[in-house]
PDB file of C-alpha atoms and ligand atoms in Angstrom:
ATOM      1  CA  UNK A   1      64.073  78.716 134.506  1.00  0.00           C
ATOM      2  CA  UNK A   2      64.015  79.921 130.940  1.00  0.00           C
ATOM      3  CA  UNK A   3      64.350  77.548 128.073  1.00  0.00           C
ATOM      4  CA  UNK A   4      64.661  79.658 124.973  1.00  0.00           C
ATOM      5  CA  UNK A   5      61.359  81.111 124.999  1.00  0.00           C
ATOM      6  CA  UNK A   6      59.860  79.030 127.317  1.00  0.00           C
ATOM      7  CA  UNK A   7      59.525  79.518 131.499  1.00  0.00           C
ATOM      8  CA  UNK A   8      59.916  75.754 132.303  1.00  0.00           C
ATOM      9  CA  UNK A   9      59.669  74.603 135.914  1.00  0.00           C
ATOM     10  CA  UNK A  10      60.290  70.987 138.105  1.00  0.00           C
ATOM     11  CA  UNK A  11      57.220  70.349 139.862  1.00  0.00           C
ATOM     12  CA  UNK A  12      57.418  67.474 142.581  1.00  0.00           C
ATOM     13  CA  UNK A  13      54.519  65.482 144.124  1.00  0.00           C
ATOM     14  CA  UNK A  14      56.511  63.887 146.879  1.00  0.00           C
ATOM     15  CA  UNK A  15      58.003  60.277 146.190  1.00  0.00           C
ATOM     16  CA  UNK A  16      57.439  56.997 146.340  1.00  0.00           C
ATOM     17  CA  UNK A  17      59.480  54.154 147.316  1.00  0.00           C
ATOM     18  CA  UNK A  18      59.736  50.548 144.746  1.00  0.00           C
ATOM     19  CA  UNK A  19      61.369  47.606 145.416  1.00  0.00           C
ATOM     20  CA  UNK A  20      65.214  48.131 144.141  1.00  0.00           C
ATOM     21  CA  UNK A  21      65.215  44.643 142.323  1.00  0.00           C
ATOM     22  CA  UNK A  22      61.684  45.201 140.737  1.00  0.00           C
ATOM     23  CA  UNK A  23      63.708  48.677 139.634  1.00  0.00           C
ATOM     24  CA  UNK A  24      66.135  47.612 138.236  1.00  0.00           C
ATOM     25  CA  UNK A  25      65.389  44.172 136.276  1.00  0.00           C
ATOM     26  CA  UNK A  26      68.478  41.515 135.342  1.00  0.00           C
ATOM     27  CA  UNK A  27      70.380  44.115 137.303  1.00  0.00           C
ATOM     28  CA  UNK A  28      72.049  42.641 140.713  1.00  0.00           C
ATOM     29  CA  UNK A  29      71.767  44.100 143.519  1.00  0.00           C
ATOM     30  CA  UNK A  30      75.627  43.940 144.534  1.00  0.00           C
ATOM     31  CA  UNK A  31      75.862  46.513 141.337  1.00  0.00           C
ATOM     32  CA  UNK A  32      72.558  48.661 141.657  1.00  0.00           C
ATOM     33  CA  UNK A  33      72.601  48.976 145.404  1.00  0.00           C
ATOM     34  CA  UNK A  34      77.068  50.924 145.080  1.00  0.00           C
ATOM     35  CA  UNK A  35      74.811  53.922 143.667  1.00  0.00           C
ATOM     36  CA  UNK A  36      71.486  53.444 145.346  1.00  0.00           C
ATOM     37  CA  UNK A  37      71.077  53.031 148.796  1.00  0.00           C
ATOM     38  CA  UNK A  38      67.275  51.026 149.756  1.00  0.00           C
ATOM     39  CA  UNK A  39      65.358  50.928 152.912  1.00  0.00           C
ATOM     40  CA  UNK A  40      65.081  47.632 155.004  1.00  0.00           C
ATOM     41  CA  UNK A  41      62.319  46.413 152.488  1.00  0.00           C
ATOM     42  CA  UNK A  42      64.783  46.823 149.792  1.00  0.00           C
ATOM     43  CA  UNK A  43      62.426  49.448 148.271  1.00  0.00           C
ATOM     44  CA  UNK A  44      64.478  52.396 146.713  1.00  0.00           C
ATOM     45  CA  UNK A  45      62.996  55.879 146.856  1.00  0.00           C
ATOM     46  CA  UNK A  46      61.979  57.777 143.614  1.00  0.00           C
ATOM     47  CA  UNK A  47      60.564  61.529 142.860  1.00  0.00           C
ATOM     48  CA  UNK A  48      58.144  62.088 140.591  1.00  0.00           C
ATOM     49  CA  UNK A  49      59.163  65.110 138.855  1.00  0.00           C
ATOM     50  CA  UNK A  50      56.745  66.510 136.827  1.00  0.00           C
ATOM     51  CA  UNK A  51      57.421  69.521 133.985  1.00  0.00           C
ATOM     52  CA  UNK A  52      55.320  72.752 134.132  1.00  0.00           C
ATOM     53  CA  UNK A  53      56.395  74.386 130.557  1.00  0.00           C
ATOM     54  CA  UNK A  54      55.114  78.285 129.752  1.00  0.00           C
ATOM     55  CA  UNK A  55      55.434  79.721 126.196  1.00  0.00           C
ATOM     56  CA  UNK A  56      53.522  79.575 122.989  1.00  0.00           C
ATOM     57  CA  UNK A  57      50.272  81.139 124.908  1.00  0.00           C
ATOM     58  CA  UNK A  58      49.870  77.970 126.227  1.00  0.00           C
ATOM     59  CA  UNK A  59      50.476  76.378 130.049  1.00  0.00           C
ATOM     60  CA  UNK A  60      51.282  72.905 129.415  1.00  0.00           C
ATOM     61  CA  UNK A  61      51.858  70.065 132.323  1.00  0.00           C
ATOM     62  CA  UNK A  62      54.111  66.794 131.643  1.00  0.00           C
ATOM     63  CA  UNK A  63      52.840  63.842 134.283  1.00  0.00           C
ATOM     64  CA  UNK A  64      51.013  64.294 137.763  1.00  0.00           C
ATOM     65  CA  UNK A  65      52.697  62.319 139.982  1.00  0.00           C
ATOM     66  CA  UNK A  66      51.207  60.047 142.884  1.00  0.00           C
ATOM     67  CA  UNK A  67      47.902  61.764 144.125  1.00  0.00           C
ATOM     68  CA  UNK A  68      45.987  61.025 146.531  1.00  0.00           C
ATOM     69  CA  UNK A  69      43.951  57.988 146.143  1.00  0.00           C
ATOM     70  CA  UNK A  70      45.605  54.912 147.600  1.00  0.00           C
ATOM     71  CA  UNK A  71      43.880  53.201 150.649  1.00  0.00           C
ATOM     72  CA  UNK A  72      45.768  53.316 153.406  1.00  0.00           C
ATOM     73  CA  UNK A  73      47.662  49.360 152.514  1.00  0.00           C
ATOM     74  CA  UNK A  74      49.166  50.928 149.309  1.00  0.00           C
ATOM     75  CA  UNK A  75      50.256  53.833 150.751  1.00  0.00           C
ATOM     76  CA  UNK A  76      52.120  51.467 152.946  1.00  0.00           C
ATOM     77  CA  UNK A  77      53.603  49.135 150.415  1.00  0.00           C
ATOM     78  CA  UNK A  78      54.663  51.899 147.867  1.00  0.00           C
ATOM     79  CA  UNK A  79      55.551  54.553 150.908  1.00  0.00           C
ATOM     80  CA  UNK A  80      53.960  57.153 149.593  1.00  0.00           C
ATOM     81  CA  UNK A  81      55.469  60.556 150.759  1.00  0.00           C
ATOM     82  CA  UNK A  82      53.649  63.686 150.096  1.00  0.00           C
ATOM     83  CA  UNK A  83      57.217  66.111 150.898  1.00  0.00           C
ATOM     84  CA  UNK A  84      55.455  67.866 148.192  1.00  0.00           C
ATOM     85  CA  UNK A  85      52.620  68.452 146.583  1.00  0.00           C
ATOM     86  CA  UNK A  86      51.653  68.855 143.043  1.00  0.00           C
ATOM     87  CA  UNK A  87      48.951  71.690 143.391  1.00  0.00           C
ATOM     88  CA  UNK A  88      50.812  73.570 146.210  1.00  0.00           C
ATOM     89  CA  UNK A  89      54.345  73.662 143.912  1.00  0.00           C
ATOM     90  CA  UNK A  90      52.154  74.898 140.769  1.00  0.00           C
ATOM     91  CA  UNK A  91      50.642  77.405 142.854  1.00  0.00           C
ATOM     92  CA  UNK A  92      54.026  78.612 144.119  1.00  0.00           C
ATOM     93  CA  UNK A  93      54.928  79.258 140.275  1.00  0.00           C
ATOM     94  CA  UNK A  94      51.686  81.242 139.930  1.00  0.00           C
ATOM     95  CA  UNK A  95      49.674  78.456 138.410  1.00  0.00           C
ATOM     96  CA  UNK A  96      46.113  77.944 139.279  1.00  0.00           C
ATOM     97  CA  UNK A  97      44.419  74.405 138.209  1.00  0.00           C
ATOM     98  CA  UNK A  98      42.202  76.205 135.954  1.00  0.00           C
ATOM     99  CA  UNK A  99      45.202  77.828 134.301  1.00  0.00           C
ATOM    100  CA  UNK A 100      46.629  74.850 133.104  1.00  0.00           C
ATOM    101  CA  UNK A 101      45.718  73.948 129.021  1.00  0.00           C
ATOM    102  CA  UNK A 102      47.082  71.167 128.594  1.00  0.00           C
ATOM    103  CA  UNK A 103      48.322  67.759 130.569  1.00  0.00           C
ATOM    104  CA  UNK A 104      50.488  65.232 128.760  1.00  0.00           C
ATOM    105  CA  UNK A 105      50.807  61.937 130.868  1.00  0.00           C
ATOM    106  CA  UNK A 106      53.571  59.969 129.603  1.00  0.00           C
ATOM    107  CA  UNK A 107      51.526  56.777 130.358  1.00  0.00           C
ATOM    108  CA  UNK A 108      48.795  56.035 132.714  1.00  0.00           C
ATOM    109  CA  UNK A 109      51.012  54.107 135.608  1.00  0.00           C
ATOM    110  CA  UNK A 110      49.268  55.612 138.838  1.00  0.00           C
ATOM    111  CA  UNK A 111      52.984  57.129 139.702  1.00  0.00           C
ATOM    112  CA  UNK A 112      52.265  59.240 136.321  1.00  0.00           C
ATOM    113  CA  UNK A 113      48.158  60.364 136.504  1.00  0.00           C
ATOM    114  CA  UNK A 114      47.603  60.524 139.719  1.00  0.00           C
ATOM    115  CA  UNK A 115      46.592  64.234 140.200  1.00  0.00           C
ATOM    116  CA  UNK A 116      44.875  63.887 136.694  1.00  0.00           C
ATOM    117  CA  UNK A 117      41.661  63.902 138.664  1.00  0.00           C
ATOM    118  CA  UNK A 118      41.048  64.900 142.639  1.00  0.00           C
ATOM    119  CA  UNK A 119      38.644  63.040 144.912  1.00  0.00           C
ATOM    120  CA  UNK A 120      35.670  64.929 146.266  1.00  0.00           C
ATOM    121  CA  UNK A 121      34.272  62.323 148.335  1.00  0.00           C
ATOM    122  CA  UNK A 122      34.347  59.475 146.604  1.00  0.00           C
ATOM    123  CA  UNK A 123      33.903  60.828 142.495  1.00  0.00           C
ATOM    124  CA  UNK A 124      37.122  61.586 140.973  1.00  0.00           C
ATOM    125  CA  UNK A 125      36.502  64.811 139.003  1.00  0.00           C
ATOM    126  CA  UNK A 126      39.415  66.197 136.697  1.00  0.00           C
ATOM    127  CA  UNK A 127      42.166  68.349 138.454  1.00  0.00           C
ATOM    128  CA  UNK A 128      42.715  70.814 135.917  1.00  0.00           C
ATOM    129  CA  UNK A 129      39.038  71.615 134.445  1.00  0.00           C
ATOM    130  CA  UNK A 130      40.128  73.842 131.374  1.00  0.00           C
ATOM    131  CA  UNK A 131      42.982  71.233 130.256  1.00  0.00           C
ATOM    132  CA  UNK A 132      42.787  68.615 127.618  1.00  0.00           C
ATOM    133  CA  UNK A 133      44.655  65.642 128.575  1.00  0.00           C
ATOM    134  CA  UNK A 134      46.770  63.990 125.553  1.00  0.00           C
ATOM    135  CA  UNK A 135      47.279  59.879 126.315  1.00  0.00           C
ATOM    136  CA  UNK A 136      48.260  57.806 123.074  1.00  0.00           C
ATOM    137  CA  UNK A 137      45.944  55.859 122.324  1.00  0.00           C
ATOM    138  CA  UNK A 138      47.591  51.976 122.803  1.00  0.00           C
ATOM    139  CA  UNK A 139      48.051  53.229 126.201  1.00  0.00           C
ATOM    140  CA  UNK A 140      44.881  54.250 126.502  1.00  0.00           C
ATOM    141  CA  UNK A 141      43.871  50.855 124.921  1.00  0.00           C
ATOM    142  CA  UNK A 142      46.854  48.976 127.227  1.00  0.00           C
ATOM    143  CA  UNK A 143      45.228  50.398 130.117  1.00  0.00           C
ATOM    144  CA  UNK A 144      41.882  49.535 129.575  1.00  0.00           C
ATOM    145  CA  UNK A 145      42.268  45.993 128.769  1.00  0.00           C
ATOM    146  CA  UNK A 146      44.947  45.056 132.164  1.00  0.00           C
ATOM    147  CA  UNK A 147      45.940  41.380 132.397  1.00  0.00           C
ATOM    148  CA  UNK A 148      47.017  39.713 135.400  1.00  0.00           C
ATOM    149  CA  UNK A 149      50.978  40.995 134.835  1.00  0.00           C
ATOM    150  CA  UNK A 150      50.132  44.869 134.912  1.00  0.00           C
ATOM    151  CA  UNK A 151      46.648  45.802 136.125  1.00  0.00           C
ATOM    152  CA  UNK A 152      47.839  47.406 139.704  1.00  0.00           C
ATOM    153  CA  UNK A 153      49.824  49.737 137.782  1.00  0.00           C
ATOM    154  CA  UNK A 154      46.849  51.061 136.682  1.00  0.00           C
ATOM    155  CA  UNK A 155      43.623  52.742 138.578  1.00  0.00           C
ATOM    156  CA  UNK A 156      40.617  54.197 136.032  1.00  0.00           C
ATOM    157  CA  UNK A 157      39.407  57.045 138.535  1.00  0.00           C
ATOM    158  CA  UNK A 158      42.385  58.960 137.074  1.00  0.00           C
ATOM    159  CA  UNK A 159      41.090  58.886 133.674  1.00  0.00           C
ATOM    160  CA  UNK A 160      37.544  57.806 133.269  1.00  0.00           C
ATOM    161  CA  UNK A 161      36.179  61.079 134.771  1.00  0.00           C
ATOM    162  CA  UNK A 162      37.909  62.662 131.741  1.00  0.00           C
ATOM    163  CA  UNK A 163      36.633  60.639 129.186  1.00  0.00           C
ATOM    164  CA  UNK A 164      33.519  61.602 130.230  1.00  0.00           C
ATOM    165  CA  UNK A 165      33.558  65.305 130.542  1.00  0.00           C
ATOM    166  CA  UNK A 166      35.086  64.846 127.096  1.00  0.00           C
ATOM    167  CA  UNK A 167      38.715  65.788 127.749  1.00  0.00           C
ATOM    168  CA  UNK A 168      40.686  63.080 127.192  1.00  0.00           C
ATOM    169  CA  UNK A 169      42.348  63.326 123.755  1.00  0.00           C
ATOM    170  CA  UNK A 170      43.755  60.061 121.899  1.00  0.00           C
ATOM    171  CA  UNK A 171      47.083  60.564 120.373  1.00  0.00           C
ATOM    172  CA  UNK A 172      47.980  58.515 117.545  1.00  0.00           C
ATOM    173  CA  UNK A 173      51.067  60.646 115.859  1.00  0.00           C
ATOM    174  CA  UNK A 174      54.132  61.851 117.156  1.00  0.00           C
ATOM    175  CA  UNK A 175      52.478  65.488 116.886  1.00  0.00           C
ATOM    176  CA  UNK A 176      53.702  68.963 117.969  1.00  0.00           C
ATOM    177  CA  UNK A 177      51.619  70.279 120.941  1.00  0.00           C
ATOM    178  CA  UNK A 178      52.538  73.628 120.362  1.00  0.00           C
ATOM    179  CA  UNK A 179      55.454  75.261 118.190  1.00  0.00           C
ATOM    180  CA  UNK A 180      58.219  73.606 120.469  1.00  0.00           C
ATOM    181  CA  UNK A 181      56.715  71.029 122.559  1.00  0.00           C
ATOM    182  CA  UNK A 182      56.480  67.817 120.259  1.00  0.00           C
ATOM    183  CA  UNK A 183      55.851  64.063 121.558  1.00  0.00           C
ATOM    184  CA  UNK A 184      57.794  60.766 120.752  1.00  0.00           C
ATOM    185  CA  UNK A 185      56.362  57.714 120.809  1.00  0.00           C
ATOM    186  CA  UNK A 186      58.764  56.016 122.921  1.00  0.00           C
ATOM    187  CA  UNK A 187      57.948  52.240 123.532  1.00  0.00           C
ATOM    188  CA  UNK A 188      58.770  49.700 125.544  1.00  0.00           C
ATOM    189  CA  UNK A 189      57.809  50.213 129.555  1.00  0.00           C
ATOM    190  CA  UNK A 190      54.010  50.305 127.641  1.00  0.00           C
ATOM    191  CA  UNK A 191      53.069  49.987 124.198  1.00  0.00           C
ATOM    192  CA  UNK A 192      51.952  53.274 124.437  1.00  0.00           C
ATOM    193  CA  UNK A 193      54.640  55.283 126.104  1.00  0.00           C
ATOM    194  CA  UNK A 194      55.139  58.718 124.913  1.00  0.00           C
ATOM    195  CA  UNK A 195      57.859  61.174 126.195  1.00  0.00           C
ATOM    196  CA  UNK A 196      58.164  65.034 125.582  1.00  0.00           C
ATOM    197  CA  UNK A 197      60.936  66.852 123.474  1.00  0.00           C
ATOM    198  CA  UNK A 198      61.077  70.934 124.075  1.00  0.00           C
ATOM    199  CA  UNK A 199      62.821  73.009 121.774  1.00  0.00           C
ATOM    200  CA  UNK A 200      63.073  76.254 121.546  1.00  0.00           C
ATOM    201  CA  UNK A 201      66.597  78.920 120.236  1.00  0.00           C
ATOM    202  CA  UNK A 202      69.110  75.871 119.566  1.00  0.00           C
ATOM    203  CA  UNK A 203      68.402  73.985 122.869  1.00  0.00           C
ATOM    204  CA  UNK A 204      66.326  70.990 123.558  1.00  0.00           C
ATOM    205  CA  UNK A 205      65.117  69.160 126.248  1.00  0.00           C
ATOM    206  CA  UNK A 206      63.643  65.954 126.626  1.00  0.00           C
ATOM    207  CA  UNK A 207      61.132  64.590 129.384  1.00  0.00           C
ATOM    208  CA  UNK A 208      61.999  60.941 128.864  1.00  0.00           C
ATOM    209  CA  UNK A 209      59.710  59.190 131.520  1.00  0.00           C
ATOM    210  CA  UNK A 210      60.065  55.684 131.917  1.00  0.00           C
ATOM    211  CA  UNK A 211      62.145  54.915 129.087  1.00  0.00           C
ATOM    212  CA  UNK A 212      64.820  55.805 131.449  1.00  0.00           C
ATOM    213  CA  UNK A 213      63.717  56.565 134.734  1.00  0.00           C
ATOM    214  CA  UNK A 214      66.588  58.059 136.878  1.00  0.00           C
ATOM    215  CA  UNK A 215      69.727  58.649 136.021  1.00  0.00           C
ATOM    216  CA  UNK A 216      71.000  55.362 137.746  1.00  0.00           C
ATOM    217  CA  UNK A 217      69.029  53.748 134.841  1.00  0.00           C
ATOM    218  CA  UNK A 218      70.925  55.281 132.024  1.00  0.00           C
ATOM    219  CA  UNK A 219      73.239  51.938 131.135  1.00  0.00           C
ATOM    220  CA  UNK A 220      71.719  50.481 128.517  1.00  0.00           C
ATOM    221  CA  UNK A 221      70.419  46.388 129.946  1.00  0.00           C
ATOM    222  CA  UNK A 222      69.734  48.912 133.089  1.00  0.00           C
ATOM    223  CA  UNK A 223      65.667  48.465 132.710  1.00  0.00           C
ATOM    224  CA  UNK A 224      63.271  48.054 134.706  1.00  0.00           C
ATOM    225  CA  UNK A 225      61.521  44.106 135.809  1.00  0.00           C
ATOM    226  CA  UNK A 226      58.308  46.139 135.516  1.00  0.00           C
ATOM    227  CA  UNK A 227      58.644  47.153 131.661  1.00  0.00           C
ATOM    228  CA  UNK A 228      56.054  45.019 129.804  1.00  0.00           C
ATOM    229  CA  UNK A 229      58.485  44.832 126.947  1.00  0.00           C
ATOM    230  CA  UNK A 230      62.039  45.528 127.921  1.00  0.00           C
ATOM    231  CA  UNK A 231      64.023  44.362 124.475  1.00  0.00           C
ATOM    232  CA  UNK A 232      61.688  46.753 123.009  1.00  0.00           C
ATOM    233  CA  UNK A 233      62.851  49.455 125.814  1.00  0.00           C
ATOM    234  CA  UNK A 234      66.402  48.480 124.998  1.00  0.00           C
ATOM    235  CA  UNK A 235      65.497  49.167 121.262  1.00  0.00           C
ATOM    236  CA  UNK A 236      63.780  52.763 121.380  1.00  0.00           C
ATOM    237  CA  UNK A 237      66.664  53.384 124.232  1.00  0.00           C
ATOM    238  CA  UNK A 238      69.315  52.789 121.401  1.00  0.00           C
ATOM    239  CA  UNK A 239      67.431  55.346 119.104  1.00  0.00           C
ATOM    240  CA  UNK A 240      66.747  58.143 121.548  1.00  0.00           C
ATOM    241  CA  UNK A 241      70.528  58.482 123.253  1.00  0.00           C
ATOM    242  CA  UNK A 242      71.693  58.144 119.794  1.00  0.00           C
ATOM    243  CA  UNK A 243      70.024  61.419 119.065  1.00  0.00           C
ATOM    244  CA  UNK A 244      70.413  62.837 122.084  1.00  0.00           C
ATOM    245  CA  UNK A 245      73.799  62.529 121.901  1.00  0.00           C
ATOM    246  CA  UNK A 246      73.864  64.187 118.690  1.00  0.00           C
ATOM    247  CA  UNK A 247      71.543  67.131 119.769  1.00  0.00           C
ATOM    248  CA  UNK A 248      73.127  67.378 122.930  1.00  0.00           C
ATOM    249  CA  UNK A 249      69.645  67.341 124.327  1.00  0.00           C
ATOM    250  CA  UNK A 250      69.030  67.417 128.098  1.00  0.00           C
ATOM    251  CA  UNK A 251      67.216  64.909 129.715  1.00  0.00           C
ATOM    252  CA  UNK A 252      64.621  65.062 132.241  1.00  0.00           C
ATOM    253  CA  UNK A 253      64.517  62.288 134.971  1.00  0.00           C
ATOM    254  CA  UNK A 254      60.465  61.793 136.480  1.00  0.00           C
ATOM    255  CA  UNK A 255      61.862  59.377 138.773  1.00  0.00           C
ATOM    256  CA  UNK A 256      65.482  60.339 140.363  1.00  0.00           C
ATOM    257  CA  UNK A 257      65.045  61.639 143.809  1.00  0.00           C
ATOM    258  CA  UNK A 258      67.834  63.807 143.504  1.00  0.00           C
ATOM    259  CA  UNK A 259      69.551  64.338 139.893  1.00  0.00           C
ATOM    260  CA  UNK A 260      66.710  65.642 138.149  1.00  0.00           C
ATOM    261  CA  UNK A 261      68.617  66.964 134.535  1.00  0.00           C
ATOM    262  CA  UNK A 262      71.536  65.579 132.533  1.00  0.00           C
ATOM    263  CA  UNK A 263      73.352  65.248 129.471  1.00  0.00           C
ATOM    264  CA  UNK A 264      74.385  62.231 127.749  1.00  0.00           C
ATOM    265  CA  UNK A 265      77.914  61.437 126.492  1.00  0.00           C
ATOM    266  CA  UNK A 266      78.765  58.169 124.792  1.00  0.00           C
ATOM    267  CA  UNK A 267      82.168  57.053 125.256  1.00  0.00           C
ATOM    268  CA  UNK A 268      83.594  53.819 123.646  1.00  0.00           C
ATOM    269  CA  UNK A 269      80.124  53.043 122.314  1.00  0.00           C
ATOM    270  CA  UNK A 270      78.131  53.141 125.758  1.00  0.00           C
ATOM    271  CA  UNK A 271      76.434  56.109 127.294  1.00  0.00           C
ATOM    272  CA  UNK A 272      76.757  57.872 130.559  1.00  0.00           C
ATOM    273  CA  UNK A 273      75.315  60.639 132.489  1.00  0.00           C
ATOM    274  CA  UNK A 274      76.876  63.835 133.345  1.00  0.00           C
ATOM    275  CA  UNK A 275      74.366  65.478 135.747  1.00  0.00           C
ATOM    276  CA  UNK A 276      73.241  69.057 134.720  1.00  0.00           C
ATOM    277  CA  UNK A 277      71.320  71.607 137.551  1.00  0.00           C
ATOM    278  CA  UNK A 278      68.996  73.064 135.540  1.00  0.00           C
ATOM    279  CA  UNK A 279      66.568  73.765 138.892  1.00  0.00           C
ATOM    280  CA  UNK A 280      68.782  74.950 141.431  1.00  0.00           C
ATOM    281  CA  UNK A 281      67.218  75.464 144.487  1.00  0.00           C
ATOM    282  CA  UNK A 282      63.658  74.531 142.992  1.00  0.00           C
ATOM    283  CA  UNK A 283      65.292  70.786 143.170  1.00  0.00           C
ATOM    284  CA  UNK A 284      62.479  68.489 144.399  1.00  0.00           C
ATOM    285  CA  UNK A 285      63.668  67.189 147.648  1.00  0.00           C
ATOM    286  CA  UNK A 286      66.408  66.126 149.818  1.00  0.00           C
ATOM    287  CA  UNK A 287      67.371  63.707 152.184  1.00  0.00           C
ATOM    288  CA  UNK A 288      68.279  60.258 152.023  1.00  0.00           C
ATOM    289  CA  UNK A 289      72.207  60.663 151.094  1.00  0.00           C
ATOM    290  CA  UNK A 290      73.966  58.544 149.065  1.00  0.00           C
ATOM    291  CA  UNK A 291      76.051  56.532 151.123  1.00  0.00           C
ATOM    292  CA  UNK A 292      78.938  58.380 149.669  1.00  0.00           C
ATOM    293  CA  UNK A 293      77.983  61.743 150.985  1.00  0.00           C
ATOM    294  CA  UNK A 294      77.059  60.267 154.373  1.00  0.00           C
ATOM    295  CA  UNK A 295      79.676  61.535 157.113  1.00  0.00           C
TER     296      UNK A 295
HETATM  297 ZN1   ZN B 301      56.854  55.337 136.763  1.00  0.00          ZN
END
């Protein structure tokens, strides 16, 4: 898919499956649960969509997704579901691991770093050797210093090996990757959260991670239980569709298993979603049907 001058691709590592109230905060489940359907342990399923963007000389990756590290218990609890696989799609879009420059990881939730690093036996080594990974640094600090309320969100093999080889970079500004590709400190899920804005010949679009994870999420008290500081979330949430609106940027949904892209419209002072295929048949996955396609 172009995006002015950039090639910019959807690259899925499978989903995972949360628990629909945990998802979804204050939100009841008689309202969240008319749009999306959960399994019989109330956990809802979510993609992790990760951005591939090519332009500017430079091959740039937004999140890894999952990975492969949970012990067989977690993969059970969070249902992890390799449909597809983070090296295997990049490779399909003619990306080797040792092309890729640069990762940006939104945060360092495991659903976001995962492939950051590979196991090879039991020493997590980076994934992409030739990349520079860009974490702000309060995440960097949030996830280094867990507390009781968020420390299984977070596991270190996916970033320790790369503070040793030297490739983990601290960002402390909202600073332009390359010509195009700029990040916004976006607050509120973490301290630290950071999403990606890409603009290039008039159009722009915006890889908003867990500010707003799908597009079931895009109501504004619609936040997640897990966000560490959700009137903060509600805050930067006010500031971001607010400009979106005005840009008419496109957003970017990491976690809806279907509806990857959309645009915001704000009617009568609250937003909604109008759903945008920007990926065609490159969507990440299928399956599980809304009850209202069901036959
Ligand atoms: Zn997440």
């Amino acid at each position: 898919m172009k995006w002015g001058s950039f090639q910019i691709d959807c690259i899925s590592d499978g989903s995972l499956w949360l628990d629909g109230g945990a998802m979804f905060g204050v939100v009841p489940k008689a309202l969240w649960n008319r749009t999306t359907p959960c399994d019989e342990q109330n956990r809802i399923r979510l993609g992790t969509n990760c951005l591939l963007i090519r332009g500017a000389g430079k091959t740039i990756l937004v999140d890894t997704g999952c990975g492969h590290k949970f012990n067989p218990k977690q993969a059970r609890i969070y249902r992890i579901e390799h449909t597809s696989e983070l090296l295997l799609q990049l490779a399909s879009c003619g990306v080797a691991a040792e092309d890729v420059d640069i990762v940006i990881n939104t945060h360092l939730h495991f659903d976001h770093c995962g492939t950051n690093t590979l196991l090879v036996g039991d020493t997590a080594r980076a994934a992409f050797p030739n990349a520079v990974y860009l974490v702000r640094r309060e995440e960097h600090h949030e996830a280094t210093h867990t507390h009781q309320r968020n420390a299984t969100s977070y596991d270190p093999r996916n970033w320790r090996p790369l503070e040793a080889s030297g490739q983990l970079q601290l960002v402390d500004d909202e600073e332009e990757v390359v010509a195009g590709v700029r990040l916004l400190h976006t607050p509120g899920h973490t301290a630290g959260h950071q999403s990606v804005l890409v603009r290039s010949q008039g159009k722009s679009l915006f890889y908003i991670g867990d500010l707003c994870p799908t597009q079931a999420h895009v109501p504004l008290p619609w936040i997640m239980g897990y966000d560490l500081y959700p009137v903060t979330t509600l805050r930067t949430r006010q500031r971001i569709y607010r400009q979106a609106v005005q840009e008419d940027w496109v957003i970017f949904f990491e976690h809806d298993p279907e509806k990857v892209t959309g645009v915001l419209r704000e009617e009568k002072g609250r937003c909604r979603v109008e759903e945008v295929e920007l990926f065609g048949d490159r969507r990440p996955e299928t399956g599980n049907r809304r009850p209202a396609e069901r036959k």
